[in-house]
Structures are given as C-alpha cells and as structure tokens.
PDB file of C-alpha atoms in Angstrom:
ATOM      1  CA  UNK A1162     -42.910  13.527  15.382  1.00 50.00           C
ATOM      2  CA  UNK A1163     -41.048  10.443  14.255  1.00 49.00           C
ATOM      3  CA  UNK A1164     -37.664  10.630  12.593  1.00 46.00           C
ATOM      4  CA  UNK A1165     -37.556   9.765   8.885  1.00 47.00           C
ATOM      5  CA  UNK A1166     -35.072   7.537   7.112  1.00 48.00           C
ATOM      6  CA  UNK A1167     -31.902   9.045   5.683  1.00 49.00           C
ATOM      7  CA  UNK A1168     -31.885   9.817   1.991  1.00 48.00           C
ATOM      8  CA  UNK A1169     -29.293   8.161  -0.207  1.00 48.00           C
ATOM      9  CA  UNK A1170     -28.558   8.093  -3.901  1.00 51.00           C
ATOM     10  CA  UNK A1171     -29.265   5.059  -6.083  1.00 52.00           C
ATOM     11  CA  UNK A1172     -29.038   2.346  -7.029  1.00 52.00           C
ATOM     12  CA  UNK A1173     -31.049   3.878  -9.850  1.00 53.00           C
ATOM     13  CA  UNK A1174     -28.353   4.337 -12.498  1.00 54.00           C
ATOM     14  CA  UNK A1175     -29.268   1.292 -14.584  1.00 59.00           C
ATOM     15  CA  UNK A1176     -32.923   2.301 -14.529  1.00 62.00           C
ATOM     16  CA  UNK A1177     -32.637   6.033 -15.138  1.00 68.00           C
ATOM     17  CA  UNK A1178     -29.349   6.761 -16.872  1.00 71.00           C
ATOM     18  CA  UNK A1179     -28.546   3.773 -19.085  1.00 78.00           C
ATOM     19  CA  UNK A1180     -29.765   5.485 -22.254  1.00 78.00           C
ATOM     20  CA  UNK A1181     -27.386   8.376 -21.467  1.00 84.00           C
ATOM     21  CA  UNK A1182     -24.161   6.307 -21.348  1.00 89.00           C
ATOM     22  CA  UNK A1183     -21.448   7.519 -23.731  1.00 90.00           C
ATOM     23  CA  UNK A1184     -18.366   5.274 -23.760  1.00 93.00           C
ATOM     24  CA  UNK A1185     -16.650   6.882 -26.773  1.00 93.00           C
ATOM     25  CA  UNK A1186     -15.751  10.560 -26.371  1.00 90.00           C
ATOM     26  CA  UNK A1187     -14.231  10.910 -29.864  1.00 87.00           C
ATOM     27  CA  UNK A1188     -15.962   8.355 -32.110  1.00 87.00           C
ATOM     28  CA  UNK A1189     -14.501   9.568 -35.412  1.00 85.00           C
ATOM     29  CA  UNK A1190     -10.966  10.398 -34.271  1.00 85.00           C
ATOM     30  CA  UNK A1191      -8.184   8.572 -36.137  1.00 85.00           C
ATOM     31  CA  UNK A1192      -7.525   5.116 -34.679  1.00 83.00           C
ATOM     32  CA  UNK A1193      -3.916   6.053 -33.936  1.00 83.00           C
ATOM     33  CA  UNK A1194      -5.108   8.892 -31.662  1.00 88.00           C
ATOM     34  CA  UNK A1195      -7.685   6.888 -29.721  1.00 92.00           C
ATOM     35  CA  UNK A1196      -6.916   5.652 -26.196  1.00 95.00           C
ATOM     36  CA  UNK A1197      -8.831   3.018 -24.246  1.00 96.00           C
ATOM     37  CA  UNK A1198      -8.965   3.649 -20.510  1.00 98.00           C
ATOM     38  CA  UNK A1199     -10.211   0.896 -18.229  1.00 98.00           C
ATOM     39  CA  UNK A1200     -10.217   0.128 -14.558  1.00 98.00           C
ATOM     40  CA  UNK A1201     -12.274  -0.796 -11.510  1.00 97.00           C
ATOM     41  CA  UNK A1202     -14.135   1.046  -8.798  1.00 97.00           C
ATOM     42  CA  UNK A1203     -13.346  -0.553  -5.431  1.00 96.00           C
ATOM     43  CA  UNK A1204     -14.807   0.155  -1.990  1.00 92.00           C
ATOM     44  CA  UNK A1205     -12.838   0.507   1.236  1.00 89.00           C
ATOM     45  CA  UNK A1206     -12.640  -3.284   1.639  1.00 92.00           C
ATOM     46  CA  UNK A1207     -11.284  -3.744  -1.885  1.00 93.00           C
ATOM     47  CA  UNK A1208     -14.591  -5.134  -3.146  1.00 95.00           C
ATOM     48  CA  UNK A1209     -15.898  -4.094  -6.573  1.00 96.00           C
ATOM     49  CA  UNK A1210     -18.651  -1.485  -6.737  1.00 94.00           C
ATOM     50  CA  UNK A1211     -21.112  -2.802  -9.301  1.00 92.00           C
ATOM     51  CA  UNK A1212     -23.402   0.204  -9.553  1.00 89.00           C
ATOM     52  CA  UNK A1213     -21.102   3.203  -9.957  1.00 92.00           C
ATOM     53  CA  UNK A1214     -21.261   5.649 -12.851  1.00 93.00           C
ATOM     54  CA  UNK A1215     -18.279   7.707 -13.986  1.00 95.00           C
ATOM     55  CA  UNK A1216     -18.747  10.952 -15.895  1.00 95.00           C
ATOM     56  CA  UNK A1217     -15.759  12.116 -17.893  1.00 97.00           C
ATOM     57  CA  UNK A1218     -15.142  15.703 -19.060  1.00 95.00           C
ATOM     58  CA  UNK A1219     -12.134  16.786 -21.084  1.00 95.00           C
ATOM     59  CA  UNK A1220     -10.645  19.221 -23.569  1.00 93.00           C
ATOM     60  CA  UNK A1221      -9.851  18.214 -27.155  1.00 90.00           C
ATOM     61  CA  UNK A1222      -6.342  17.564 -28.510  1.00 89.00           C
ATOM     62  CA  UNK A1223      -5.836  21.332 -28.892  1.00 89.00           C
ATOM     63  CA  UNK A1224      -6.774  22.060 -25.259  1.00 91.00           C
ATOM     64  CA  UNK A1225     -10.219  23.445 -26.093  1.00 88.00           C
ATOM     65  CA  UNK A1226     -13.492  22.484 -24.420  1.00 87.00           C
ATOM     66  CA  UNK A1227     -16.668  21.966 -26.402  1.00 82.00           C
ATOM     67  CA  UNK A1228     -18.247  25.096 -24.946  1.00 79.00           C
ATOM     68  CA  UNK A1229     -19.465  28.258 -26.711  1.00 77.00           C
ATOM     69  CA  UNK A1230     -16.804  30.353 -24.933  1.00 79.00           C
ATOM     70  CA  UNK A1231     -13.977  28.022 -25.982  1.00 77.00           C
ATOM     71  CA  UNK A1232     -14.942  25.994 -29.045  1.00 70.00           C
ATOM     72  CA  UNK A1233     -18.131  27.433 -30.564  1.00 66.00           C
ATOM     73  CA  UNK A1234     -18.955  24.567 -32.939  1.00 68.00           C
ATOM     74  CA  UNK A1235     -18.612  20.810 -32.589  1.00 67.00           C
ATOM     75  CA  UNK A1236     -15.513  19.536 -34.398  1.00 70.00           C
ATOM     76  CA  UNK A1237     -15.882  17.343 -37.471  1.00 66.00           C
ATOM     77  CA  UNK A1238     -14.295  14.316 -35.761  1.00 71.00           C
ATOM     78  CA  UNK A1239     -17.293  13.853 -33.460  1.00 76.00           C
ATOM     79  CA  UNK A1240     -15.401  14.821 -30.305  1.00 83.00           C
ATOM     80  CA  UNK A1241     -17.841  15.613 -27.500  1.00 84.00           C
ATOM     81  CA  UNK A1242     -15.536  15.990 -24.521  1.00 88.00           C
ATOM     82  CA  UNK A1243     -18.100  14.159 -22.405  1.00 92.00           C
ATOM     83  CA  UNK A1244     -18.649  10.537 -21.516  1.00 94.00           C
ATOM     84  CA  UNK A1245     -20.607   8.502 -19.005  1.00 94.00           C
ATOM     85  CA  UNK A1246     -19.894   4.851 -18.226  1.00 95.00           C
ATOM     86  CA  UNK A1247     -21.210   2.418 -15.653  1.00 94.00           C
ATOM     87  CA  UNK A1248     -19.362  -0.305 -13.822  1.00 95.00           C
ATOM     88  CA  UNK A1249     -20.226  -3.947 -14.473  1.00 94.00           C
ATOM     89  CA  UNK A1250     -20.804  -6.719 -11.908  1.00 94.00           C
ATOM     90  CA  UNK A1251     -17.033  -6.841 -11.219  1.00 97.00           C
ATOM     91  CA  UNK A1252     -16.780  -3.058 -10.753  1.00 96.00           C
ATOM     92  CA  UNK A1253     -15.032  -2.611 -14.129  1.00 98.00           C
ATOM     93  CA  UNK A1254     -15.465   0.260 -16.567  1.00 97.00           C
ATOM     94  CA  UNK A1255     -14.013   1.129 -19.967  1.00 97.00           C
ATOM     95  CA  UNK A1256     -14.174   4.115 -22.293  1.00 97.00           C
ATOM     96  CA  UNK A1257     -12.253   5.466 -25.276  1.00 95.00           C
ATOM     97  CA  UNK A1258     -11.092   8.982 -25.950  1.00 95.00           C
ATOM     98  CA  UNK A1259      -8.169  11.060 -27.201  1.00 93.00           C
ATOM     99  CA  UNK A1260      -5.403  12.612 -25.127  1.00 95.00           C
ATOM    100  CA  UNK A1261      -6.400  16.209 -24.432  1.00 95.00           C
ATOM    101  CA  UNK A1262      -4.169  19.203 -24.935  1.00 94.00           C
ATOM    102  CA  UNK A1263      -3.031  21.432 -22.106  1.00 96.00           C
ATOM    103  CA  UNK A1264      -5.558  23.928 -20.729  1.00 94.00           C
ATOM    104  CA  UNK A1265      -5.108  27.100 -18.653  1.00 92.00           C
ATOM    105  CA  UNK A1266      -5.085  26.567 -14.909  1.00 89.00           C
ATOM    106  CA  UNK A1267      -4.810  28.594 -11.714  1.00 84.00           C
ATOM    107  CA  UNK A1268      -2.814  31.782 -12.150  1.00 85.00           C
ATOM    108  CA  UNK A1269      -2.774  31.391 -15.934  1.00 86.00           C
ATOM    109  CA  UNK A1270      -0.350  28.460 -15.819  1.00 91.00           C
ATOM    110  CA  UNK A1271      -0.897  25.530 -18.161  1.00 95.00           C
ATOM    111  CA  UNK A1272      -2.185  22.280 -16.718  1.00 97.00           C
ATOM    112  CA  UNK A1273      -0.923  18.885 -17.821  1.00 98.00           C
ATOM    113  CA  UNK A1274      -3.266  16.886 -20.075  1.00 98.00           C
ATOM    114  CA  UNK A1275      -5.951  15.349 -17.871  1.00 98.00           C
ATOM    115  CA  UNK A1276      -9.527  14.105 -17.730  1.00 98.00           C
ATOM    116  CA  UNK A1277     -12.012  15.293 -15.118  1.00 97.00           C
ATOM    117  CA  UNK A1278     -14.009  12.455 -13.558  1.00 98.00           C
ATOM    118  CA  UNK A1279     -17.132  12.556 -11.375  1.00 95.00           C
ATOM    119  CA  UNK A1280     -18.012   9.334  -9.547  1.00 95.00           C
ATOM    120  CA  UNK A1281     -21.638   8.618  -8.652  1.00 90.00           C
ATOM    121  CA  UNK A1282     -22.788   5.578  -6.667  1.00 86.00           C
ATOM    122  CA  UNK A1283     -25.228   4.368  -4.067  1.00 81.00           C
ATOM    123  CA  UNK A1284     -24.801   5.965  -0.686  1.00 77.00           C
ATOM    124  CA  UNK A1285     -23.135   9.125  -1.981  1.00 76.00           C
ATOM    125  CA  UNK A1286     -25.218  12.235  -1.533  1.00 76.00           C
ATOM    126  CA  UNK A1287     -22.579  14.286  -3.330  1.00 85.00           C
ATOM    127  CA  UNK A1288     -20.534  12.842  -6.183  1.00 90.00           C
ATOM    128  CA  UNK A1289     -16.753  12.560  -5.922  1.00 94.00           C
ATOM    129  CA  UNK A1290     -14.490  14.601  -8.211  1.00 97.00           C
ATOM    130  CA  UNK A1291     -11.076  13.430  -9.329  1.00 98.00           C
ATOM    131  CA  UNK A1292      -8.754  13.492 -12.342  1.00 98.00           C
ATOM    132  CA  UNK A1293      -6.875  11.135 -14.601  1.00 98.00           C
ATOM    133  CA  UNK A1294      -3.396  12.214 -15.671  1.00 98.00           C
ATOM    134  CA  UNK A1295      -1.328  10.504 -18.365  1.00 98.00           C
ATOM    135  CA  UNK A1296       1.766   8.408 -17.575  1.00 97.00           C
ATOM    136  CA  UNK A1297       5.121   9.673 -18.793  1.00 96.00           C
ATOM    137  CA  UNK A1298       3.763  13.188 -19.382  1.00 97.00           C
ATOM    138  CA  UNK A1299       6.574  15.666 -18.651  1.00 97.00           C
ATOM    139  CA  UNK A1300       4.124  18.468 -17.809  1.00 97.00           C
ATOM    140  CA  UNK A1301       2.720  16.442 -14.857  1.00 98.00           C
ATOM    141  CA  UNK A1302       5.644  17.741 -12.784  1.00 96.00           C
ATOM    142  CA  UNK A1303       4.475  21.353 -13.235  1.00 95.00           C
ATOM    143  CA  UNK A1304       0.711  20.876 -13.119  1.00 96.00           C
ATOM    144  CA  UNK A1305      -0.606  23.264 -10.422  1.00 94.00           C
ATOM    145  CA  UNK A1306      -3.512  21.000  -9.430  1.00 94.00           C
ATOM    146  CA  UNK A1307      -1.464  17.806  -9.320  1.00 96.00           C
ATOM    147  CA  UNK A1308       1.204  19.624  -7.281  1.00 95.00           C
ATOM    148  CA  UNK A1309      -1.502  20.576  -4.743  1.00 94.00           C
ATOM    149  CA  UNK A1310      -1.985  16.872  -3.937  1.00 96.00           C
ATOM    150  CA  UNK A1311       0.428  15.428  -1.343  1.00 95.00           C
ATOM    151  CA  UNK A1312       3.283  13.711  -3.193  1.00 95.00           C
ATOM    152  CA  UNK A1313       2.439  10.380  -1.540  1.00 95.00           C
ATOM    153  CA  UNK A1314      -1.031  10.439  -3.152  1.00 96.00           C
ATOM    154  CA  UNK A1315      -0.280  11.788  -6.650  1.00 97.00           C
ATOM    155  CA  UNK A1316       0.159   8.315  -8.140  1.00 97.00           C
ATOM    156  CA  UNK A1317      -3.550   7.651  -7.520  1.00 97.00           C
ATOM    157  CA  UNK A1318      -4.303  10.210 -10.233  1.00 98.00           C
ATOM    158  CA  UNK A1319      -1.864   8.972 -12.887  1.00 98.00           C
ATOM    159  CA  UNK A1320      -3.027   6.134 -15.146  1.00 98.00           C
ATOM    160  CA  UNK A1321      -0.689   3.248 -15.897  1.00 98.00           C
ATOM    161  CA  UNK A1322       0.154   1.867 -19.328  1.00 96.00           C
ATOM    162  CA  UNK A1323      -1.553  -1.475 -19.811  1.00 93.00           C
ATOM    163  CA  UNK A1324      -1.372  -3.411 -23.047  1.00 86.00           C
ATOM    164  CA  UNK A1325      -2.719  -1.169 -25.765  1.00 85.00           C
ATOM    165  CA  UNK A1326      -4.340   1.348 -23.429  1.00 95.00           C
ATOM    166  CA  UNK A1327      -4.328   2.793 -19.944  1.00 98.00           C
ATOM    167  CA  UNK A1328      -5.479   1.457 -16.588  1.00 98.00           C
ATOM    168  CA  UNK A1329      -6.777   3.710 -13.820  1.00 98.00           C
ATOM    169  CA  UNK A1330      -8.676   2.535 -10.759  1.00 98.00           C
ATOM    170  CA  UNK A1331     -10.925   4.381  -8.332  1.00 98.00           C
ATOM    171  CA  UNK A1332     -10.358   3.308  -4.740  1.00 96.00           C
ATOM    172  CA  UNK A1333     -12.968   4.880  -2.510  1.00 94.00           C
ATOM    173  CA  UNK A1334     -11.296   4.464   0.905  1.00 92.00           C
ATOM    174  CA  UNK A1335      -8.228   3.066   2.584  1.00 91.00           C
ATOM    175  CA  UNK A1336      -4.474   3.148   2.178  1.00 87.00           C
ATOM    176  CA  UNK A1337      -4.448   3.635  -1.606  1.00 92.00           C
ATOM    177  CA  UNK A1338      -7.563   5.841  -1.722  1.00 95.00           C
ATOM    178  CA  UNK A1339      -7.853   7.902  -4.901  1.00 97.00           C
ATOM    179  CA  UNK A1340      -7.301  11.608  -4.325  1.00 96.00           C
ATOM    180  CA  UNK A1341     -10.624  13.447  -4.550  1.00 96.00           C
ATOM    181  CA  UNK A1342     -11.146  17.213  -4.840  1.00 95.00           C
ATOM    182  CA  UNK A1343     -13.507  19.618  -3.094  1.00 88.00           C
ATOM    183  CA  UNK A1344     -15.530  21.900  -5.313  1.00 73.00           C
TER     184      UNK A1344
END
C-alpha cells in the first residue's frame, strides 16, 4: 500500500464561508457603546496570513450569553454575541462589538470582560483558541484565566487603544506569539 498525502484545512474559507461572515456583533447598539477592533494575523516569520478566519464569541454588556440557559431571547439591540471575519490580502481584520460584562469563571469567580476568539487557517487541523482582554480594565488583574498565563505572555491577550478603537494582533509563532489555550 502506498502512503497518502496529509490532510490539511483550507484554503476554502472564501469559497465556503464568505456568506457566513458577521463583522458587527451588535448592529443596533448605541454608537457610544460600539467598539471597533482591528489587527493582523501574522505567521512565524512576521508575514501576513491572507486566508485566516476569526470567530468571535462574547457575552453582552450585562455578562449574559445569547444562549437559552443564560439569555433566553435575543435582545432588542440586535446583539448576537457571535462574529466571523476573514483577513484580507495584508492579513488584516476588523469587526465591531460592545464591551461585554463580567461572566462567571472557574471556582465561581468573575472573569474580566473578554472576547473568545477561534482562529482558522490553512494548515491547521485544529483551530486555535485565544482571548481578547480590554486595556485599562482593573479586573484583568484578578481574572483567573488571564492569571493562568505566564506574566511574560499576558500582554499578547490585551488589546491596545488605537485611535477610536482597539488593536489586537494574532502572532502564530515566535517571540511575541499570542497565548493560545487548550480545550
């Protein structure tokens, strides 16, 4: 018997998922509450990844997820708590949302406001899971998940203020590699 080629994922995102992209997680939220988050996905050589897809999951401003066990009906402001964006030719992405409230974490402690992010791209058989935390958030210091990350790597999970929004980059490998989580 002859060996078969290895299986990889993609680059099928533009073909199969484009109609499922959601770049605005709270389309009818007040303008003052909306936050634009942008950044780049970079490979281990610092080159842009032009075919990545980021899925974003988050709680609403009250710390409730759009799930029957937590928030049984969709809120009137159009909040979905879910987004999916692709990178462009320069590896850039952008989405808008609202800052989530705190949610329960391990041991019943409250977590700092954060977004859950899954990264999909060619060559990954299993997507990468990470988080975006908000800059200047006092509760970051007590977040049980953020505290589980070595202190030298925590900054990779905290967005930076940039103009009228936030900047957060995904670095797949190397010295400034984004902290990723097992699941």
